[in-house]
PDB file of C-alpha atoms and ligand atoms in Angstrom:
ATOM      1  CA  THR Q   1     -40.401   6.772   6.776  1.00  0.00           C
ATOM      2  CA  HIS Q   2     -39.112   4.633   8.898  1.00  0.00           C
ATOM      3  CA  PHE Q   3     -38.069   2.037   6.702  1.00  0.00           C
ATOM      4  CA  GLY Q   4     -36.965   4.043   4.468  1.00  0.00           C
ATOM      5  CA  PHE Q   5     -33.937   3.306   1.772  1.00  0.00           C
ATOM      6  CA  GLU Q   6     -30.684   4.517   4.689  1.00  0.00           C
ATOM      7  CA  THR Q   7     -32.502   1.477   6.920  1.00  0.00           C
ATOM      8  CA  VAL Q   8     -32.790  -1.270   4.175  1.00  0.00           C
ATOM      9  CA  ALA Q   9     -29.278   0.075   3.132  1.00  0.00           C
ATOM     10  CA  GLU Q  10     -27.788  -0.149   6.910  1.00  0.00           C
ATOM     11  CA  ALA Q  11     -29.534  -3.426   7.465  1.00  0.00           C
ATOM     12  CA  LEU Q  12     -28.326  -5.320   4.314  1.00  0.00           C
ATOM     13  CA  LYS Q  13     -24.628  -3.657   5.181  1.00  0.00           C
ATOM     14  CA  GLU Q  14     -25.015  -5.618   9.000  1.00  0.00           C
ATOM     15  CA  GLN Q  15     -25.948  -8.658   6.709  1.00  0.00           C
ATOM     16  CA  ARG Q  16     -23.080  -8.350   3.917  1.00  0.00           C
ATOM     17  CA  VAL Q  17     -20.860  -8.142   6.998  1.00  0.00           C
ATOM     18  CA  GLY Q  18     -21.576 -10.737   9.175  1.00  0.00           C
ATOM     19  CA  ALA Q  19     -22.133 -12.907   6.284  1.00  0.00           C
ATOM     20  CA  VAL Q  20     -18.269 -11.825   5.219  1.00  0.00           C
ATOM     21  CA  PHE Q  21     -16.998 -12.656   8.770  1.00  0.00           C
ATOM     22  CA  SER Q  22     -18.659 -16.079   9.224  1.00  0.00           C
ATOM     23  CA  SER Q  23     -17.200 -16.768   6.255  1.00  0.00           C
ATOM     24  CA  VAL Q  24     -13.812 -15.900   7.107  1.00  0.00           C
ATOM     25  CA  ALA Q  25     -13.519 -17.171  10.743  1.00  0.00           C
ATOM     26  CA  SER Q  26     -11.549 -20.068  10.781  1.00  0.00           C
ATOM     27  CA  SER Q  27      -9.263 -18.754   7.629  1.00  0.00           C
ATOM     28  CA  TYR Q  28      -9.274 -15.887   9.249  1.00  0.00           C
ATOM     29  CA  ASP Q  29      -5.175 -15.402  10.089  1.00  0.00           C
ATOM     30  CA  SER Q  30      -3.688 -17.374   7.276  1.00  0.00           C
ATOM     31  CA  MET Q  31      -5.925 -15.111   5.004  1.00  0.00           C
ATOM     32  CA  ASN Q  32      -4.579 -12.027   6.881  1.00  0.00           C
ATOM     33  CA  ASP Q  33      -0.480 -13.396   6.368  1.00  0.00           C
ATOM     34  CA  PHE Q  34      -1.383 -13.468   3.007  1.00  0.00           C
ATOM     35  CA  MET Q  35      -3.293 -10.359   2.103  1.00  0.00           C
ATOM     36  CA  SER Q  36      -0.624  -8.481   4.393  1.00  0.00           C
ATOM     37  CA  LEU Q  37       2.509 -10.500   3.748  1.00  0.00           C
ATOM     38  CA  GLY Q  38       2.618 -11.305   7.176  1.00  0.00           C
ATOM     39  CA  ILE Q  39       3.029  -7.211   8.001  1.00  0.00           C
ATOM     40  CA  HIS Q  40      -0.165  -6.936   9.924  1.00  0.00           C
ATOM     41  CA  ARG Q  41       1.478  -9.072  12.998  1.00  0.00           C
ATOM     42  CA  LEU Q  42       3.712  -6.004  12.794  1.00  0.00           C
ATOM     43  CA  TRP Q  43       1.041  -3.708  12.959  1.00  0.00           C
ATOM     44  CA  LYS Q  44      -0.419  -5.750  16.227  1.00  0.00           C
ATOM     45  CA  ASP Q  45       3.268  -5.982  17.937  1.00  0.00           C
ATOM     46  CA  HIS Q  46       3.625  -2.759  17.913  1.00  0.00           C
ATOM     47  CA  PHE Q  47       0.266  -1.317  18.930  1.00  0.00           C
ATOM     48  CA  VAL Q  48       0.408  -3.039  21.405  1.00  0.00           C
ATOM     49  CA  ARG Q  49       4.024  -2.289  22.696  1.00  0.00           C
ATOM     50  CA  ASN Q  50       3.563   1.744  22.250  1.00  0.00           C
ATOM     51  CA  LEU Q  51       0.361   1.574  24.241  1.00  0.00           C
ATOM     52  CA  ASN Q  52       2.480  -0.396  26.834  1.00  0.00           C
ATOM     53  CA  PRO Q  53      -0.677  -1.520  28.702  1.00  0.00           C
ATOM     54  CA  GLY Q  54      -0.296  -3.219  32.221  1.00  0.00           C
ATOM     55  CA  ARG Q  55       0.344  -1.145  35.719  1.00  0.00           C
ATOM     56  CA  ASN Q  56       4.145  -2.159  37.019  1.00  0.00           C
ATOM     57  CA  PRO Q  57       3.513  -2.974  40.679  1.00  0.00           C
ATOM     58  CA  LEU Q  58       6.920  -1.203  41.607  1.00  0.00           C
ATOM     59  CA  THR Q  59       5.357   1.840  40.266  1.00  0.00           C
ATOM     60  CA  ALA Q  60       2.140   1.503  40.865  1.00  0.00           C
ATOM     61  CA  SER Q  61       0.282   3.279  44.151  1.00  0.00           C
ATOM     62  CA  PRO Q  62      -0.164   0.202  46.266  1.00  0.00           C
ATOM     63  CA  SER Q  63      -3.974   1.909  47.083  1.00  0.00           C
ATOM     64  CA  GLY Q  64      -4.927   2.249  43.440  1.00  0.00           C
ATOM     65  CA  ASP Q  65      -6.818  -0.368  41.600  1.00  0.00           C
ATOM     66  CA  LYS Q  66      -4.805  -3.470  40.196  1.00  0.00           C
ATOM     67  CA  GLY Q  67      -3.786  -3.737  36.698  1.00  0.00           C
ATOM     68  CA  TRP Q  68      -6.205  -2.049  33.608  1.00  0.00           C
ATOM     69  CA  ASN Q  69      -9.002  -3.144  32.708  1.00  0.00           C
ATOM     70  CA  ILE Q  70      -9.500  -3.121  28.590  1.00  0.00           C
ATOM     71  CA  LEU Q  71     -11.756  -3.609  25.885  1.00  0.00           C
ATOM     72  CA  ASP Q  72     -10.931  -4.723  22.695  1.00  0.00           C
ATOM     73  CA  ILE Q  73     -13.928  -4.377  20.882  1.00  0.00           C
ATOM     74  CA  ALA Q  74     -14.291  -6.286  17.558  1.00  0.00           C
ATOM     75  CA  GLY Q  75     -11.720  -8.397  19.072  1.00  0.00           C
ATOM     76  CA  GLY Q  76     -12.703 -11.751  16.614  1.00  0.00           C
ATOM     77  CA  THR Q  77      -9.716 -14.098  17.068  1.00  0.00           C
ATOM     78  CA  GLY Q  78      -8.206 -12.640  20.164  1.00  0.00           C
ATOM     79  CA  ASP Q  79      -5.342 -11.544  18.220  1.00  0.00           C
ATOM     80  CA  ILE Q  80      -4.944  -8.208  20.446  1.00  0.00           C
ATOM     81  CA  ALA Q  81      -6.089  -9.390  23.758  1.00  0.00           C
ATOM     82  CA  PHE Q  82      -3.344 -12.336  23.806  1.00  0.00           C
ATOM     83  CA  ARG Q  83      -0.399  -9.749  22.998  1.00  0.00           C
ATOM     84  CA  MET Q  84      -2.157  -7.282  25.150  1.00  0.00           C
ATOM     85  CA  LEU Q  85      -2.549 -10.004  28.041  1.00  0.00           C
ATOM     86  CA  ASP Q  86       1.349 -10.773  27.440  1.00  0.00           C
ATOM     87  CA  HIS Q  87       2.606  -7.537  27.076  1.00  0.00           C
ATOM     88  CA  ALA Q  88       1.435  -6.947  31.032  1.00  0.00           C
ATOM     89  CA  SER Q  89       2.675  -9.887  32.321  1.00  0.00           C
ATOM     90  CA  THR Q  90       5.818 -10.178  30.445  1.00  0.00           C
ATOM     91  CA  ILE Q  91       6.843  -6.366  30.540  1.00  0.00           C
ATOM     92  CA  ASN Q  92       4.997  -4.782  33.191  1.00  0.00           C
ATOM     93  CA  ASN Q  93       4.719  -7.950  35.594  1.00  0.00           C
ATOM     94  CA  ASP Q  94       1.299  -7.618  35.928  1.00  0.00           C
ATOM     95  CA  ALA Q  95      -0.871 -10.611  36.243  1.00  0.00           C
ATOM     96  CA  HIS Q  96      -4.261  -8.572  36.867  1.00  0.00           C
ATOM     97  CA  THR Q  97      -4.767  -6.634  33.625  1.00  0.00           C
ATOM     98  CA  LYS Q  98      -7.633  -8.212  31.946  1.00  0.00           C
ATOM     99  CA  VAL Q  99      -9.259  -8.297  28.972  1.00  0.00           C
ATOM    100  CA  THR Q 100     -12.668  -8.102  27.325  1.00  0.00           C
ATOM    101  CA  VAL Q 101     -13.627  -9.290  24.134  1.00  0.00           C
ATOM    102  CA  ALA Q 102     -16.561  -7.855  22.506  1.00  0.00           C
ATOM    103  CA  ASP Q 103     -17.257  -9.519  19.088  1.00  0.00           C
ATOM    104  CA  ILE Q 104     -20.195  -8.413  16.625  1.00  0.00           C
ATOM    105  CA  ASN Q 105     -19.977 -12.137  15.023  1.00  0.00           C
ATOM    106  CA  PRO Q 106     -20.899 -15.065  16.931  1.00  0.00           C
ATOM    107  CA  ASP Q 107     -18.022 -17.160  14.922  1.00  0.00           C
ATOM    108  CA  MET Q 108     -15.495 -15.106  15.141  1.00  0.00           C
ATOM    109  CA  LEU Q 109     -15.802 -15.285  19.054  1.00  0.00           C
ATOM    110  CA  THR Q 110     -16.075 -19.592  18.569  1.00  0.00           C
ATOM    111  CA  GLU Q 111     -12.314 -18.878  16.827  1.00  0.00           C
ATOM    112  CA  GLY Q 112     -10.919 -16.596  19.392  1.00  0.00           C
ATOM    113  CA  LYS Q 113     -12.165 -18.969  22.374  1.00  0.00           C
ATOM    114  CA  LYS Q 114     -10.773 -21.531  20.603  1.00  0.00           C
ATOM    115  CA  ARG Q 115      -7.268 -19.935  20.407  1.00  0.00           C
ATOM    116  CA  ALA Q 116      -7.496 -18.969  23.802  1.00  0.00           C
ATOM    117  CA  LEU Q 117      -6.572 -22.277  25.051  1.00  0.00           C
ATOM    118  CA  GLN Q 118      -3.487 -21.867  23.221  1.00  0.00           C
ATOM    119  CA  THR Q 119      -2.739 -19.248  25.697  1.00  0.00           C
ATOM    120  CA  PRO Q 120      -2.514 -19.079  29.814  1.00  0.00           C
ATOM    121  CA  TYR Q 121      -5.259 -17.432  29.744  1.00  0.00           C
ATOM    122  CA  ALA Q 122      -8.290 -18.879  28.805  1.00  0.00           C
ATOM    123  CA  ARG Q 123     -10.989 -19.737  31.768  1.00  0.00           C
ATOM    124  CA  THR Q 124      -9.436 -16.842  33.970  1.00  0.00           C
ATOM    125  CA  PRO Q 125     -10.683 -13.368  35.042  1.00  0.00           C
ATOM    126  CA  ARG Q 126      -8.132 -11.890  32.639  1.00  0.00           C
ATOM    127  CA  LEU Q 127     -10.015 -12.934  29.957  1.00  0.00           C
ATOM    128  CA  LYS Q 128     -13.971 -12.972  28.975  1.00  0.00           C
ATOM    129  CA  PHE Q 129     -15.381 -12.831  25.378  1.00  0.00           C
ATOM    130  CA  VAL Q 130     -19.162 -11.146  24.976  1.00  0.00           C
ATOM    131  CA  GLU Q 131     -21.146 -10.894  21.861  1.00  0.00           C
ATOM    132  CA  ALA Q 132     -21.791  -7.171  21.192  1.00  0.00           C
ATOM    133  CA  ASN Q 133     -22.643  -4.473  18.919  1.00  0.00           C
ATOM    134  CA  ALA Q 134     -19.755  -1.450  18.972  1.00  0.00           C
ATOM    135  CA  GLU Q 135     -22.491   0.812  18.974  1.00  0.00           C
ATOM    136  CA  LYS Q 136     -24.529  -0.998  21.741  1.00  0.00           C
ATOM    137  CA  LEU Q 137     -22.380  -1.350  25.044  1.00  0.00           C
ATOM    138  CA  ASP Q 138     -25.217  -2.150  27.264  1.00  0.00           C
ATOM    139  CA  MET Q 139     -23.526  -4.547  29.694  1.00  0.00           C
ATOM    140  CA  ILE Q 140     -20.270  -2.225  29.852  1.00  0.00           C
ATOM    141  CA  PRO Q 141     -20.670   0.735  32.429  1.00  0.00           C
ATOM    142  CA  ASP Q 142     -19.989   4.538  31.767  1.00  0.00           C
ATOM    143  CA  ASN Q 143     -16.339   5.303  33.457  1.00  0.00           C
ATOM    144  CA  SER Q 144     -15.159   1.606  34.118  1.00  0.00           C
ATOM    145  CA  ILE Q 145     -12.490   0.948  31.247  1.00  0.00           C
ATOM    146  CA  ASP Q 146      -9.168   1.918  31.269  1.00  0.00           C
ATOM    147  CA  LEU Q 147      -8.238   1.220  27.385  1.00  0.00           C
ATOM    148  CA  TYR Q 148     -10.522   0.559  24.804  1.00  0.00           C
ATOM    149  CA  THR Q 149      -8.928  -1.402  21.718  1.00  0.00           C
ATOM    150  CA  VAL Q 150     -10.784  -2.029  18.413  1.00  0.00           C
ATOM    151  CA  ALA Q 151      -7.980  -2.901  15.675  1.00  0.00           C
ATOM    152  CA  PHE Q 152      -9.122  -3.638  11.789  1.00  0.00           C
ATOM    153  CA  GLY Q 153     -12.683  -2.752  12.955  1.00  0.00           C
ATOM    154  CA  ILE Q 154     -14.320   0.352  13.100  1.00  0.00           C
ATOM    155  CA  ARG Q 155     -14.192   0.340   8.835  1.00  0.00           C
ATOM    156  CA  ASN Q 156     -17.036  -2.825   9.352  1.00  0.00           C
ATOM    157  CA  PHE Q 157     -19.198  -0.711  11.492  1.00  0.00           C
ATOM    158  CA  THR Q 158     -22.289   0.988  10.806  1.00  0.00           C
ATOM    159  CA  HIS Q 159     -21.994   4.481  12.426  1.00  0.00           C
ATOM    160  CA  LYS Q 160     -18.670   5.021  13.462  1.00  0.00           C
ATOM    161  CA  GLU Q 161     -19.441   8.380  15.291  1.00  0.00           C
ATOM    162  CA  VAL Q 162     -22.026   6.056  17.366  1.00  0.00           C
ATOM    163  CA  ALA Q 163     -19.774   3.418  18.320  1.00  0.00           C
ATOM    164  CA  LEU Q 164     -16.859   6.171  19.116  1.00  0.00           C
ATOM    165  CA  LYS Q 165     -19.652   7.840  21.684  1.00  0.00           C
ATOM    166  CA  GLU Q 166     -20.286   4.377  22.920  1.00  0.00           C
ATOM    167  CA  ALA Q 167     -16.109   4.327  23.546  1.00  0.00           C
ATOM    168  CA  PHE Q 168     -16.371   7.670  24.931  1.00  0.00           C
ATOM    169  CA  ARG Q 169     -18.742   6.937  27.545  1.00  0.00           C
ATOM    170  CA  VAL Q 170     -17.358   3.475  28.598  1.00  0.00           C
ATOM    171  CA  LEU Q 171     -14.079   4.689  29.629  1.00  0.00           C
ATOM    172  CA  LYS Q 172     -12.980   6.254  32.370  1.00  0.00           C
ATOM    173  CA  PRO Q 173     -11.576  10.178  32.628  1.00  0.00           C
ATOM    174  CA  GLY Q 174      -7.862  10.148  31.502  1.00  0.00           C
ATOM    175  CA  GLY Q 175      -8.880   6.554  29.765  1.00  0.00           C
ATOM    176  CA  VAL Q 176      -7.571   5.826  26.023  1.00  0.00           C
ATOM    177  CA  PHE Q 177      -9.359   5.139  23.114  1.00  0.00           C
ATOM    178  CA  ALA Q 178      -6.746   3.443  20.395  1.00  0.00           C
ATOM    179  CA  CYS Q 179      -7.576   2.728  16.809  1.00  0.00           C
ATOM    180  CA  LEU Q 180      -5.432   0.033  14.727  1.00  0.00           C
ATOM    181  CA  GLU Q 181      -7.020   0.851  10.970  1.00  0.00           C
ATOM    182  CA  PHE Q 182      -6.582   0.268   7.361  1.00  0.00           C
ATOM    183  CA  SER Q 183      -5.608   4.008   6.094  1.00  0.00           C
ATOM    184  CA  LYS Q 184      -5.024   5.873   2.721  1.00  0.00           C
ATOM    185  CA  VAL Q 185      -1.202   5.645   2.008  1.00  0.00           C
ATOM    186  CA  ASN Q 186       0.843   8.798   1.750  1.00  0.00           C
ATOM    187  CA  ASN Q 187       3.007   8.156  -0.869  1.00  0.00           C
ATOM    188  CA  PRO Q 188       1.504   8.476  -4.736  1.00  0.00           C
ATOM    189  CA  LEU Q 189       4.169   5.939  -6.169  1.00  0.00           C
ATOM    190  CA  PHE Q 190       3.446   2.977  -3.558  1.00  0.00           C
ATOM    191  CA  ASP Q 191       0.127   3.919  -3.658  1.00  0.00           C
ATOM    192  CA  ALA Q 192      -0.358   2.807  -7.370  1.00  0.00           C
ATOM    193  CA  VAL Q 193       1.318  -0.301  -6.736  1.00  0.00           C
ATOM    194  CA  TYR Q 194      -0.467  -0.862  -3.481  1.00  0.00           C
ATOM    195  CA  GLN Q 195      -3.936  -0.268  -4.947  1.00  0.00           C
ATOM    196  CA  ARG Q 196      -2.939  -2.899  -8.136  1.00  0.00           C
ATOM    197  CA  TRP Q 197      -2.410  -5.442  -5.016  1.00  0.00           C
ATOM    198  CA  SER Q 198      -4.749  -4.847  -3.636  1.00  0.00           C
ATOM    199  CA  PHE Q 199      -7.925  -4.419  -6.045  1.00  0.00           C
ATOM    200  CA  GLY Q 200      -6.267  -7.481  -8.411  1.00  0.00           C
ATOM    201  CA  ALA Q 201      -4.207  -9.909  -6.213  1.00  0.00           C
ATOM    202  CA  ILE Q 202      -6.724  -9.373  -2.833  1.00  0.00           C
ATOM    203  CA  PRO Q 203     -10.302 -11.009  -4.545  1.00  0.00           C
ATOM    204  CA  LEU Q 204      -7.884 -13.606  -6.329  1.00  0.00           C
ATOM    205  CA  ILE Q 205      -5.899 -14.490  -3.422  1.00  0.00           C
ATOM    206  CA  GLY Q 206      -9.442 -14.718  -1.486  1.00  0.00           C
ATOM    207  CA  GLN Q 207     -10.901 -17.181  -4.274  1.00  0.00           C
ATOM    208  CA  LEU Q 208      -7.860 -18.934  -4.542  1.00  0.00           C
ATOM    209  CA  VAL Q 209      -7.190 -19.839  -1.046  1.00  0.00           C
ATOM    210  CA  ALA Q 210     -10.402 -19.810   0.673  1.00  0.00           C
ATOM    211  CA  GLY Q 211     -12.243 -20.061  -2.336  1.00  0.00           C
ATOM    212  CA  ASP Q 212     -14.305 -16.395  -1.523  1.00  0.00           C
ATOM    213  CA  ARG Q 213     -13.772 -13.956  -3.877  1.00  0.00           C
ATOM    214  CA  ASP Q 214     -16.735 -11.564  -2.771  1.00  0.00           C
ATOM    215  CA  SER Q 215     -15.648 -11.785   0.752  1.00  0.00           C
ATOM    216  CA  TYR Q 216     -12.254 -10.356  -0.190  1.00  0.00           C
ATOM    217  CA  GLN Q 217     -13.800  -7.915  -2.567  1.00  0.00           C
ATOM    218  CA  TYR Q 218     -15.645  -6.717  -0.001  1.00  0.00           C
ATOM    219  CA  LEU Q 219     -12.831  -6.501   2.422  1.00  0.00           C
ATOM    220  CA  VAL Q 220     -10.903  -4.602  -0.679  1.00  0.00           C
ATOM    221  CA  GLU Q 221     -13.591  -1.812  -0.609  1.00  0.00           C
ATOM    222  CA  SER Q 222     -14.458  -1.332   2.470  1.00  0.00           C
ATOM    223  CA  ILE Q 223     -10.661  -0.394   2.835  1.00  0.00           C
ATOM    224  CA  ALA Q 224     -11.151   1.819   0.345  1.00  0.00           C
ATOM    225  CA  ARG Q 225     -13.954   3.681   1.575  1.00  0.00           C
ATOM    226  CA  PHE Q 226     -12.497   4.492   4.893  1.00  0.00           C
ATOM    227  CA  PRO Q 227     -12.017   8.437   5.822  1.00  0.00           C
ATOM    228  CA  SER Q 228      -8.425   9.891   5.620  1.00  0.00           C
ATOM    229  CA  GLN Q 229      -6.079  10.155   8.450  1.00  0.00           C
ATOM    230  CA  THR Q 230      -7.323  13.588   8.969  1.00  0.00           C
ATOM    231  CA  GLU Q 231     -11.265  12.763   8.369  1.00  0.00           C
ATOM    232  CA  PHE Q 232     -10.651   9.893  11.093  1.00  0.00           C
ATOM    233  CA  ARG Q 233      -8.765  12.307  13.730  1.00  0.00           C
ATOM    234  CA  ASP Q 234     -11.766  15.003  13.277  1.00  0.00           C
ATOM    235  CA  MET Q 235     -14.458  12.003  14.344  1.00  0.00           C
ATOM    236  CA  ILE Q 236     -12.580  11.343  17.192  1.00  0.00           C
ATOM    237  CA  GLN Q 237     -12.259  14.393  18.607  1.00  0.00           C
ATOM    238  CA  ASP Q 238     -16.110  15.115  17.570  1.00  0.00           C
ATOM    239  CA  ALA Q 239     -16.779  11.994  20.113  1.00  0.00           C
ATOM    240  CA  GLY Q 240     -15.589  14.465  22.632  1.00  0.00           C
ATOM    241  CA  PHE Q 241     -11.789  12.876  22.819  1.00  0.00           C
ATOM    242  CA  LEU Q 242      -8.437  14.808  22.859  1.00  0.00           C
ATOM    243  CA  VAL Q 243      -5.900  13.564  20.570  1.00  0.00           C
ATOM    244  CA  PRO Q 244      -2.028  14.009  21.384  1.00  0.00           C
ATOM    245  CA  GLY Q 245       0.003  15.640  18.736  1.00  0.00           C
ATOM    246  CA  LYS Q 246      -1.065  15.477  15.318  1.00  0.00           C
ATOM    247  CA  GLY Q 247      -3.679  12.630  16.415  1.00  0.00           C
ATOM    248  CA  TRP Q 248      -2.322   9.378  14.411  1.00  0.00           C
ATOM    249  CA  GLU Q 249       0.927   7.317  13.271  1.00  0.00           C
ATOM    250  CA  ASP Q 250       1.212   6.106   9.651  1.00  0.00           C
ATOM    251  CA  LEU Q 251       2.339   2.407   9.452  1.00  0.00           C
ATOM    252  CA  THR Q 252       4.362   1.698   6.540  1.00  0.00           C
ATOM    253  CA  ASN Q 253       3.591   4.655   4.770  1.00  0.00           C
ATOM    254  CA  GLY Q 254      -0.414   4.892   5.620  1.00  0.00           C
ATOM    255  CA  ILE Q 255      -1.321   1.530   4.698  1.00  0.00           C
ATOM    256  CA  ALA Q 256      -2.147   1.332   8.364  1.00  0.00           C
ATOM    257  CA  ALA Q 257      -2.583   4.061  10.769  1.00  0.00           C
ATOM    258  CA  ILE Q 258      -2.887   3.996  14.990  1.00  0.00           C
ATOM    259  CA  HIS Q 259      -5.490   6.627  15.906  1.00  0.00           C
ATOM    260  CA  LYS Q 260      -5.395   7.359  19.536  1.00  0.00           C
ATOM    261  CA  GLY Q 261      -8.179   9.647  21.997  1.00  0.00           C
ATOM    262  CA  VAL Q 262      -7.969  10.643  25.518  1.00  0.00           C
ATOM    263  CA  LYS Q 263     -11.120  10.904  26.954  1.00  0.00           C
ATOM    264  CA  PRO Q 264     -10.805  14.433  29.504  1.00  0.00           C
TER     265      PRO Q 264
HETATM  266  N1  SAM J 301      -9.147  -7.341  16.090  1.00  0.00           N
HETATM  267  C1  SAM J 301      -9.123  -8.227  15.345  1.00  0.00           C
HETATM  268  C2  SAM J 301      -7.809  -8.833  14.587  1.00  0.00           C
HETATM  269  O1  SAM J 301      -7.134  -7.510  14.128  1.00  0.00           O
HETATM  270  O2  SAM J 301      -7.271  -9.365  13.879  1.00  0.00           O
HETATM  271  C3  SAM J 301      -9.694  -8.868  14.191  1.00  0.00           C
HETATM  272  C4  SAM J 301     -10.489  -8.079  13.166  1.00  0.00           C
HETATM  273  S1  SAM J 301     -11.921  -8.332  11.993  1.00  0.00           S
HETATM  274  C5  SAM J 301     -10.929  -7.694  10.117  1.00  0.00           C
HETATM  275  C6  SAM J 301     -13.365  -7.258  12.208  1.00  0.00           C
HETATM  276  C7  SAM J 301     -13.648  -8.025  13.020  1.00  0.00           C
HETATM  277  O3  SAM J 301     -14.839  -6.963  13.525  1.00  0.00           O
HETATM  278  C8  SAM J 301     -14.823  -9.449  12.834  1.00  0.00           C
HETATM  279  O4  SAM J 301     -14.679  -9.831  13.680  1.00  0.00           O
HETATM  280  C9  SAM J 301     -16.617  -8.684  12.867  1.00  0.00           C
HETATM  281  O5  SAM J 301     -17.153  -9.739  13.189  1.00  0.00           O
HETATM  282  C10 SAM J 301     -16.022  -7.257  13.772  1.00  0.00           C
HETATM  283  N2  SAM J 301     -17.544  -6.534  13.981  1.00  0.00           N
HETATM  284  C11 SAM J 301     -17.635  -6.125  12.462  1.00  0.00           C
HETATM  285  N3  SAM J 301     -18.867  -5.184  12.555  1.00  0.00           N
HETATM  286  C12 SAM J 301     -19.107  -5.034  14.042  1.00  0.00           C
HETATM  287  C13 SAM J 301     -19.698  -4.174  15.209  1.00  0.00           C
HETATM  288  N4  SAM J 301     -20.871  -3.242  14.690  1.00  0.00           N
HETATM  289  N5  SAM J 301     -19.471  -4.197  16.312  1.00  0.00           N
HETATM  290  C14 SAM J 301     -18.642  -5.038  16.747  1.00  0.00           C
HETATM  291  N6  SAM J 301     -17.438  -6.007  15.982  1.00  0.00           N
HETATM  292  C15 SAM J 301     -17.762  -5.740  15.140  1.00  0.00           C
END
């Protein structure tokens, strides 16, 4: 029936994800640092540098669009958005590129808006926060986005295929889908250490630092359940994207990976 097991399970998953991120919103940054030993910052720096957002006015065609229109999905506390705007401004001398941060969780958005006040972009047309589900981006028109990013978000989505289809719809032809996510470690010895760290230490750190073992247990399990590099690459292709090269780049032995797709 319409209210069959799957629907109930999915509703529960959405509720669970909501509760997890509401509960970790304010301690989110310090917990990320603890869990990844600070490495998530280096991965995010690399992700943004590699995408090279922004349009250098010296090389842009005079009649062309000014700046990029970037959509950062599951953008939460603005980590990727602020880096993107900094890169466009300082590296590409581009003062027009703009980022829309979309997240399903109002508490994460509140945290992001608070953090934006420490940047030059708060209350400028270059930065916008919207509450939205990645699976249903009705407020974003077709073919309107130059770059769609999602960092450490997609493994929490209930229907990843639906979100990928939405990404495809909103991107302009030639636009890029880029995802930074935990992935599968490609070295058995390193994987043994990593598994002990994630299943042993992380829930414990969550309990000690945030008083919240369950949320961190959920985070660890969601990482373990996420598809492998090749499986996820295939899902991106199935949504209609062309993937450059083998389709992904491993970071730190595959603890995380960057996947990309281009809309033809
Ligand atoms: N991108 C940020 C970063 O890298 O620090 C935040 C990542 S955080 C681990 C995951 C985010 O995904 C949370 O803010 C959560 O609210 C959001 N999220 C989960 N499901 C979502 C959905 N269906 N649509 C949009 N955002 C979602």
